[in-house]
Amino acid sequence: MNHTALQILLAGSVVLPLVGALAALLPAPPGLKGKNPDQAVLRHGVTVTGVVLAATIALAVGFDHGHPARMQATTDLSWIPALGIRIHLGVDGISLPLLVLTALLTFLCALYSYFNMPTGPSPKAFVALILVLESGTLATFAVLDLMLFFLAFEMVLIPMYFLIARWGGARRQAAAWKFILYTLLGSVVMLLGLLLIGLKSGTFDMVALATDNGPKAQLSHTVQVIAVLAVGIGLAVKSPMWPLHSWLPDAHTAAPTAGSVLLAGVLLKMGTYGFVRIALPITPDGMHTFAPYLAALAAVGIVYGSLACLALVRTGAKGDLKRLIAYSSVGHMGFVLLGIASMTPTGVNGALFANVAHGLITGLLFFLVGGLKDRLGSTDLDTLAGTTGAALYGRAPRFGGLLAFGAVASLGLPGLAGFWGEMLAMFGAFHPAAGLSRPAFLTFMALAGLGTLLTAAYLLLVVRRICMGGTLKAPASPTEAGGPATAPALPDLARYEYAAWSPLAVLTVLAGLWPAALLGLTNPAVQQLLGGGK
């Protein structure tokens, strides 16, 4: 595919959702009809996100897979000449998988919401917000200018705030405010770091800054350290890194199903992507200084997230399944940060793989939890397990099987997508970059390994309680020990649920069995990125 066609596909993928969002707010979305205006606008959302997904797939097909380290589909136009800010877009092997993942998850959320619209205000605003969120996320992964990156990074905050505050569940207002305050405060600090880089180097161009013989040479060690500290705080909040994670469980618990899927599946990836795209190549000296601290916090986050989940399963205190999966994200994203902190090709490739795997698996789990809430009216673990100990396998066997699949994929079972990213991240920690303390990183690797054991423990307990009807104490009566025979059947997977969820399960298996498909894209780009663009 020629360069102009790729340019149009990339730029169109970013701009089309914004146009679609404006069209969704019109009295009737043009060209679409339904039984009522609400159905018409939901159909409009499915159509627009479907076109964007098709465009990103076409971009992936037309991408020159023989040169994934080279920026392709580039657009470079002057925007604010006085400040040297340009509309600079491009895609390489690092950003391409995240673009496709974002388009896929957004389309599946739109499809799911068409059949199962969350309770709240008019669907017009819901569809418009989903589309603005998609545009901002795609732009974050496509822009190559530091100021545009910041604008795209911030663009997603307002739509996610309203999705939580207007269509969320209990305590949604408090969760939405906590989300916006944490992320905005982190972004203010990040902006200062980005401005420092741009002003000291004389450019905001991320491609030029990533080369050793380019403007990066103007950045002294002190400037790089300050820049990494400032930029890293903003990225760490969004990642989320322990101890800056506390907004995440509340936001996930309160958000509607589509909001939870997009928050976990794509928004968390924006922070870790920023570390790979900005911190590693542009400020390598500063990153080298902070790498041990980043790795230490990542390792603590892995163990902390697993212990928090284990406590939720065993004690039942605030035992909400959505909250548990949110805490599990703290642990899983800890592996991503550990791989980045190793500053090795193996570790960074593992981080990028884990990013995509987490988006697929956790997106599927949040869809499943939303389906359980629709069926049982709650995501409380005790309610889901049932006071009669009823097993989901007996009441809705296909649903129970898919939930168990998501759980074993999340714990990193070999042969599924979750395995490769975590393993490569730990391999990166086993042999960190030159100049980093190997004994310290071996300790972090050991903590990460402990985290994998704890992850398996709490996820298997979840499967036991919900799918098999197992309890953590002996039942007091035969009623409590009952099973499928004493519990009413639940609706099993509906056709629209098959359509919205099966692609994630299939891709989880394919990525686990054929990791070279993804690593073949990321590895050449990572090698060049860590080599200073040589």
PDB file of N, CA and C in Angstrom, residues 298-341:
ATOM      1  N   ALA A 298       7.479  -1.051  40.917  1.00  0.00           N
ATOM      2  CA  ALA A 298       6.744  -2.025  40.104  1.00  0.00           C
ATOM      3  C   ALA A 298       6.642  -3.365  40.824  1.00  0.00           C
ATOM      4  N   ALA A 299       7.751  -3.825  41.416  1.00  0.00           N
ATOM      5  CA  ALA A 299       7.747  -5.106  42.119  1.00  0.00           C
ATOM      6  C   ALA A 299       6.820  -5.066  43.331  1.00  0.00           C
ATOM      7  N   VAL A 300       6.865  -3.960  44.071  1.00  0.00           N
ATOM      8  CA  VAL A 300       5.950  -3.812  45.209  1.00  0.00           C
ATOM      9  C   VAL A 300       4.500  -3.821  44.724  1.00  0.00           C
ATOM     10  N   GLY A 301       4.239  -3.141  43.607  1.00  0.00           N
ATOM     11  CA  GLY A 301       2.893  -3.108  43.062  1.00  0.00           C
ATOM     12  C   GLY A 301       2.402  -4.488  42.652  1.00  0.00           C
ATOM     13  N   ILE A 302       3.290  -5.321  42.113  1.00  0.00           N
ATOM     14  CA  ILE A 302       2.900  -6.677  41.725  1.00  0.00           C
ATOM     15  C   ILE A 302       2.430  -7.466  42.938  1.00  0.00           C
ATOM     16  N   VAL A 303       3.231  -7.431  44.012  1.00  0.00           N
ATOM     17  CA  VAL A 303       2.883  -8.183  45.218  1.00  0.00           C
ATOM     18  C   VAL A 303       1.681  -7.557  45.911  1.00  0.00           C
ATOM     19  N   TYR A 304       1.665  -6.224  45.997  1.00  0.00           N
ATOM     20  CA  TYR A 304       0.555  -5.533  46.655  1.00  0.00           C
ATOM     21  C   TYR A 304      -0.772  -5.830  45.964  1.00  0.00           C
ATOM     22  N   GLY A 305      -0.793  -5.729  44.615  1.00  0.00           N
ATOM     23  CA  GLY A 305      -2.033  -5.990  43.894  1.00  0.00           C
ATOM     24  C   GLY A 305      -2.534  -7.397  44.126  1.00  0.00           C
ATOM     25  N   SER A 306      -1.614  -8.368  44.135  1.00  0.00           N
ATOM     26  CA  SER A 306      -2.008  -9.762  44.350  1.00  0.00           C
ATOM     27  C   SER A 306      -2.525  -9.990  45.770  1.00  0.00           C
ATOM     28  N   LEU A 307      -1.839  -9.399  46.758  1.00  0.00           N
ATOM     29  CA  LEU A 307      -2.286  -9.562  48.143  1.00  0.00           C
ATOM     30  C   LEU A 307      -3.646  -8.895  48.370  1.00  0.00           C
ATOM     31  N   ALA A 308      -3.851  -7.732  47.748  1.00  0.00           N
ATOM     32  CA  ALA A 308      -5.149  -7.054  47.888  1.00  0.00           C
ATOM     33  C   ALA A 308      -6.258  -7.917  47.306  1.00  0.00           C
ATOM     34  N   CYS A 309      -6.004  -8.537  46.162  1.00  0.00           N
ATOM     35  CA  CYS A 309      -7.005  -9.413  45.551  1.00  0.00           C
ATOM     36  C   CYS A 309      -7.259 -10.640  46.416  1.00  0.00           C
ATOM     37  N   LEU A 310      -6.198 -11.203  46.959  1.00  0.00           N
ATOM     38  CA  LEU A 310      -6.341 -12.385  47.811  1.00  0.00           C
ATOM     39  C   LEU A 310      -7.157 -12.044  49.051  1.00  0.00           C
ATOM     40  N   ALA A 311      -6.920 -10.858  49.612  1.00  0.00           N
ATOM     41  CA  ALA A 311      -7.691 -10.432  50.785  1.00  0.00           C
ATOM     42  C   ALA A 311      -9.162 -10.251  50.435  1.00  0.00           C
ATOM     43  N   LEU A 312      -9.449  -9.702  49.266  1.00  0.00           N
ATOM     44  CA  LEU A 312     -10.841  -9.524  48.858  1.00  0.00           C
ATOM     45  C   LEU A 312     -11.556 -10.861  48.719  1.00  0.00           C
ATOM     46  N   VAL A 313     -10.857 -11.854  48.188  1.00  0.00           N
ATOM     47  CA  VAL A 313     -11.479 -13.163  47.992  1.00  0.00           C
ATOM     48  C   VAL A 313     -11.707 -13.866  49.326  1.00  0.00           C
ATOM     49  N   ARG A 314     -10.725 -13.786  50.218  1.00  0.00           N
ATOM     50  CA  ARG A 314     -10.798 -14.581  51.443  1.00  0.00           C
ATOM     51  C   ARG A 314     -11.638 -13.940  52.535  1.00  0.00           C
ATOM     52  N   THR A 315     -11.582 -12.627  52.646  1.00  0.00           N
ATOM     53  CA  THR A 315     -12.293 -11.993  53.753  1.00  0.00           C
ATOM     54  C   THR A 315     -13.688 -11.530  53.379  1.00  0.00           C
ATOM     55  N   GLY A 316     -13.882 -11.257  52.075  1.00  0.00           N
ATOM     56  CA  GLY A 316     -15.182 -10.749  51.655  1.00  0.00           C
ATOM     57  C   GLY A 316     -15.383  -9.283  51.957  1.00  0.00           C
ATOM     58  N   ALA A 317     -14.407  -8.614  52.587  1.00  0.00           N
ATOM     59  CA  ALA A 317     -14.539  -7.198  52.880  1.00  0.00           C
ATOM     60  C   ALA A 317     -14.470  -6.416  51.582  1.00  0.00           C
ATOM     61  N   LYS A 318     -15.525  -5.702  51.288  1.00  0.00           N
ATOM     62  CA  LYS A 318     -15.627  -4.983  50.013  1.00  0.00           C
ATOM     63  C   LYS A 318     -15.309  -5.944  48.862  1.00  0.00           C
ATOM     64  N   GLY A 319     -15.814  -7.179  48.975  1.00  0.00           N
ATOM     65  CA  GLY A 319     -15.478  -8.214  48.019  1.00  0.00           C
ATOM     66  C   GLY A 319     -16.195  -8.053  46.698  1.00  0.00           C
ATOM     67  N   ASP A 320     -15.933  -6.963  46.013  1.00  0.00           N
ATOM     68  CA  ASP A 320     -16.542  -6.703  44.719  1.00  0.00           C
ATOM     69  C   ASP A 320     -15.633  -7.250  43.628  1.00  0.00           C
ATOM     70  N   LEU A 321     -16.203  -8.017  42.685  1.00  0.00           N
ATOM     71  CA  LEU A 321     -15.383  -8.647  41.660  1.00  0.00           C
ATOM     72  C   LEU A 321     -14.749  -7.616  40.730  1.00  0.00           C
ATOM     73  N   LYS A 322     -15.462  -6.524  40.430  1.00  0.00           N
ATOM     74  CA  LYS A 322     -14.865  -5.470  39.611  1.00  0.00           C
ATOM     75  C   LYS A 322     -13.680  -4.835  40.335  1.00  0.00           C
ATOM     76  N   ARG A 323     -13.833  -4.672  41.648  1.00  0.00           N
ATOM     77  CA  ARG A 323     -12.734  -4.103  42.435  1.00  0.00           C
ATOM     78  C   ARG A 323     -11.531  -5.043  42.430  1.00  0.00           C
ATOM     79  N   LEU A 324     -11.809  -6.328  42.517  1.00  0.00           N
ATOM     80  CA  LEU A 324     -10.723  -7.309  42.507  1.00  0.00           C
ATOM     81  C   LEU A 324      -9.952  -7.258  41.184  1.00  0.00           C
ATOM     82  N   ILE A 325     -10.666  -7.196  40.055  1.00  0.00           N
ATOM     83  CA  ILE A 325      -9.987  -7.148  38.762  1.00  0.00           C
ATOM     84  C   ILE A 325      -9.205  -5.847  38.624  1.00  0.00           C
ATOM     85  N   ALA A 326      -9.737  -4.762  39.207  1.00  0.00           N
ATOM     86  CA  ALA A 326      -9.001  -3.495  39.174  1.00  0.00           C
ATOM     87  C   ALA A 326      -7.681  -3.616  39.935  1.00  0.00           C
ATOM     88  N   TYR A 327      -7.715  -4.213  41.115  1.00  0.00           N
ATOM     89  CA  TYR A 327      -6.468  -4.412  41.858  1.00  0.00           C
ATOM     90  C   TYR A 327      -5.532  -5.349  41.104  1.00  0.00           C
ATOM     91  N   SER A 328      -6.093  -6.323  40.394  1.00  0.00           N
ATOM     92  CA  SER A 328      -5.226  -7.216  39.620  1.00  0.00           C
ATOM     93  C   SER A 328      -4.492  -6.443  38.532  1.00  0.00           C
ATOM     94  N   SER A 329      -5.126  -5.375  38.008  1.00  0.00           N
ATOM     95  CA  SER A 329      -4.470  -4.550  36.988  1.00  0.00           C
ATOM     96  C   SER A 329      -3.238  -3.851  37.543  1.00  0.00           C
ATOM     97  N   VAL A 330      -3.285  -3.482  38.829  1.00  0.00           N
ATOM     98  CA  VAL A 330      -2.106  -2.873  39.450  1.00  0.00           C
ATOM     99  C   VAL A 330      -0.932  -3.853  39.378  1.00  0.00           C
ATOM    100  N   GLY A 331      -1.209  -5.117  39.658  1.00  0.00           N
ATOM    101  CA  GLY A 331      -0.159  -6.122  39.586  1.00  0.00           C
ATOM    102  C   GLY A 331       0.308  -6.386  38.169  1.00  0.00           C
ATOM    103  N   HIS A 332      -0.632  -6.545  37.249  1.00  0.00           N
ATOM    104  CA  HIS A 332      -0.263  -6.846  35.869  1.00  0.00           C
ATOM    105  C   HIS A 332       0.511  -5.697  35.233  1.00  0.00           C
ATOM    106  N   MET A 333       0.085  -4.463  35.495  1.00  0.00           N
ATOM    107  CA  MET A 333       0.824  -3.334  34.942  1.00  0.00           C
ATOM    108  C   MET A 333       2.170  -3.163  35.624  1.00  0.00           C
ATOM    109  N   GLY A 334       2.324  -3.734  36.820  1.00  0.00           N
ATOM    110  CA  GLY A 334       3.631  -3.755  37.473  1.00  0.00           C
ATOM    111  C   GLY A 334       4.653  -4.530  36.651  1.00  0.00           C
ATOM    112  N   PHE A 335       4.211  -5.627  36.009  1.00  0.00           N
ATOM    113  CA  PHE A 335       5.114  -6.370  35.134  1.00  0.00           C
ATOM    114  C   PHE A 335       5.544  -5.506  33.946  1.00  0.00           C
ATOM    115  N   VAL A 336       4.615  -4.721  33.412  1.00  0.00           N
ATOM    116  CA  VAL A 336       4.945  -3.841  32.293  1.00  0.00           C
ATOM    117  C   VAL A 336       6.015  -2.840  32.720  1.00  0.00           C
ATOM    118  N   LEU A 337       5.825  -2.226  33.879  1.00  0.00           N
ATOM    119  CA  LEU A 337       6.784  -1.236  34.370  1.00  0.00           C
ATOM    120  C   LEU A 337       8.127  -1.873  34.707  1.00  0.00           C
ATOM    121  N   LEU A 338       8.105  -3.100  35.217  1.00  0.00           N
ATOM    122  CA  LEU A 338       9.359  -3.793  35.520  1.00  0.00           C
ATOM    123  C   LEU A 338      10.143  -4.057  34.238  1.00  0.00           C
ATOM    124  N   GLY A 339       9.447  -4.486  33.189  1.00  0.00           N
ATOM    125  CA  GLY A 339      10.121  -4.709  31.916  1.00  0.00           C
ATOM    126  C   GLY A 339      10.728  -3.433  31.354  1.00  0.00           C
ATOM    127  N   ILE A 340       9.996  -2.318  31.463  1.00  0.00           N
ATOM    128  CA  ILE A 340      10.512  -1.034  30.993  1.00  0.00           C
ATOM    129  C   ILE A 340      11.726  -0.614  31.807  1.00  0.00           C
ATOM    130  N   ALA A 341      11.649  -0.805  33.131  1.00  0.00           N
ATOM    131  CA  ALA A 341      12.741  -0.390  34.015  1.00  0.00           C
ATOM    132  C   ALA A 341      14.019  -1.170  33.763  1.00  0.00           C
TER     133      ALA A 341
END
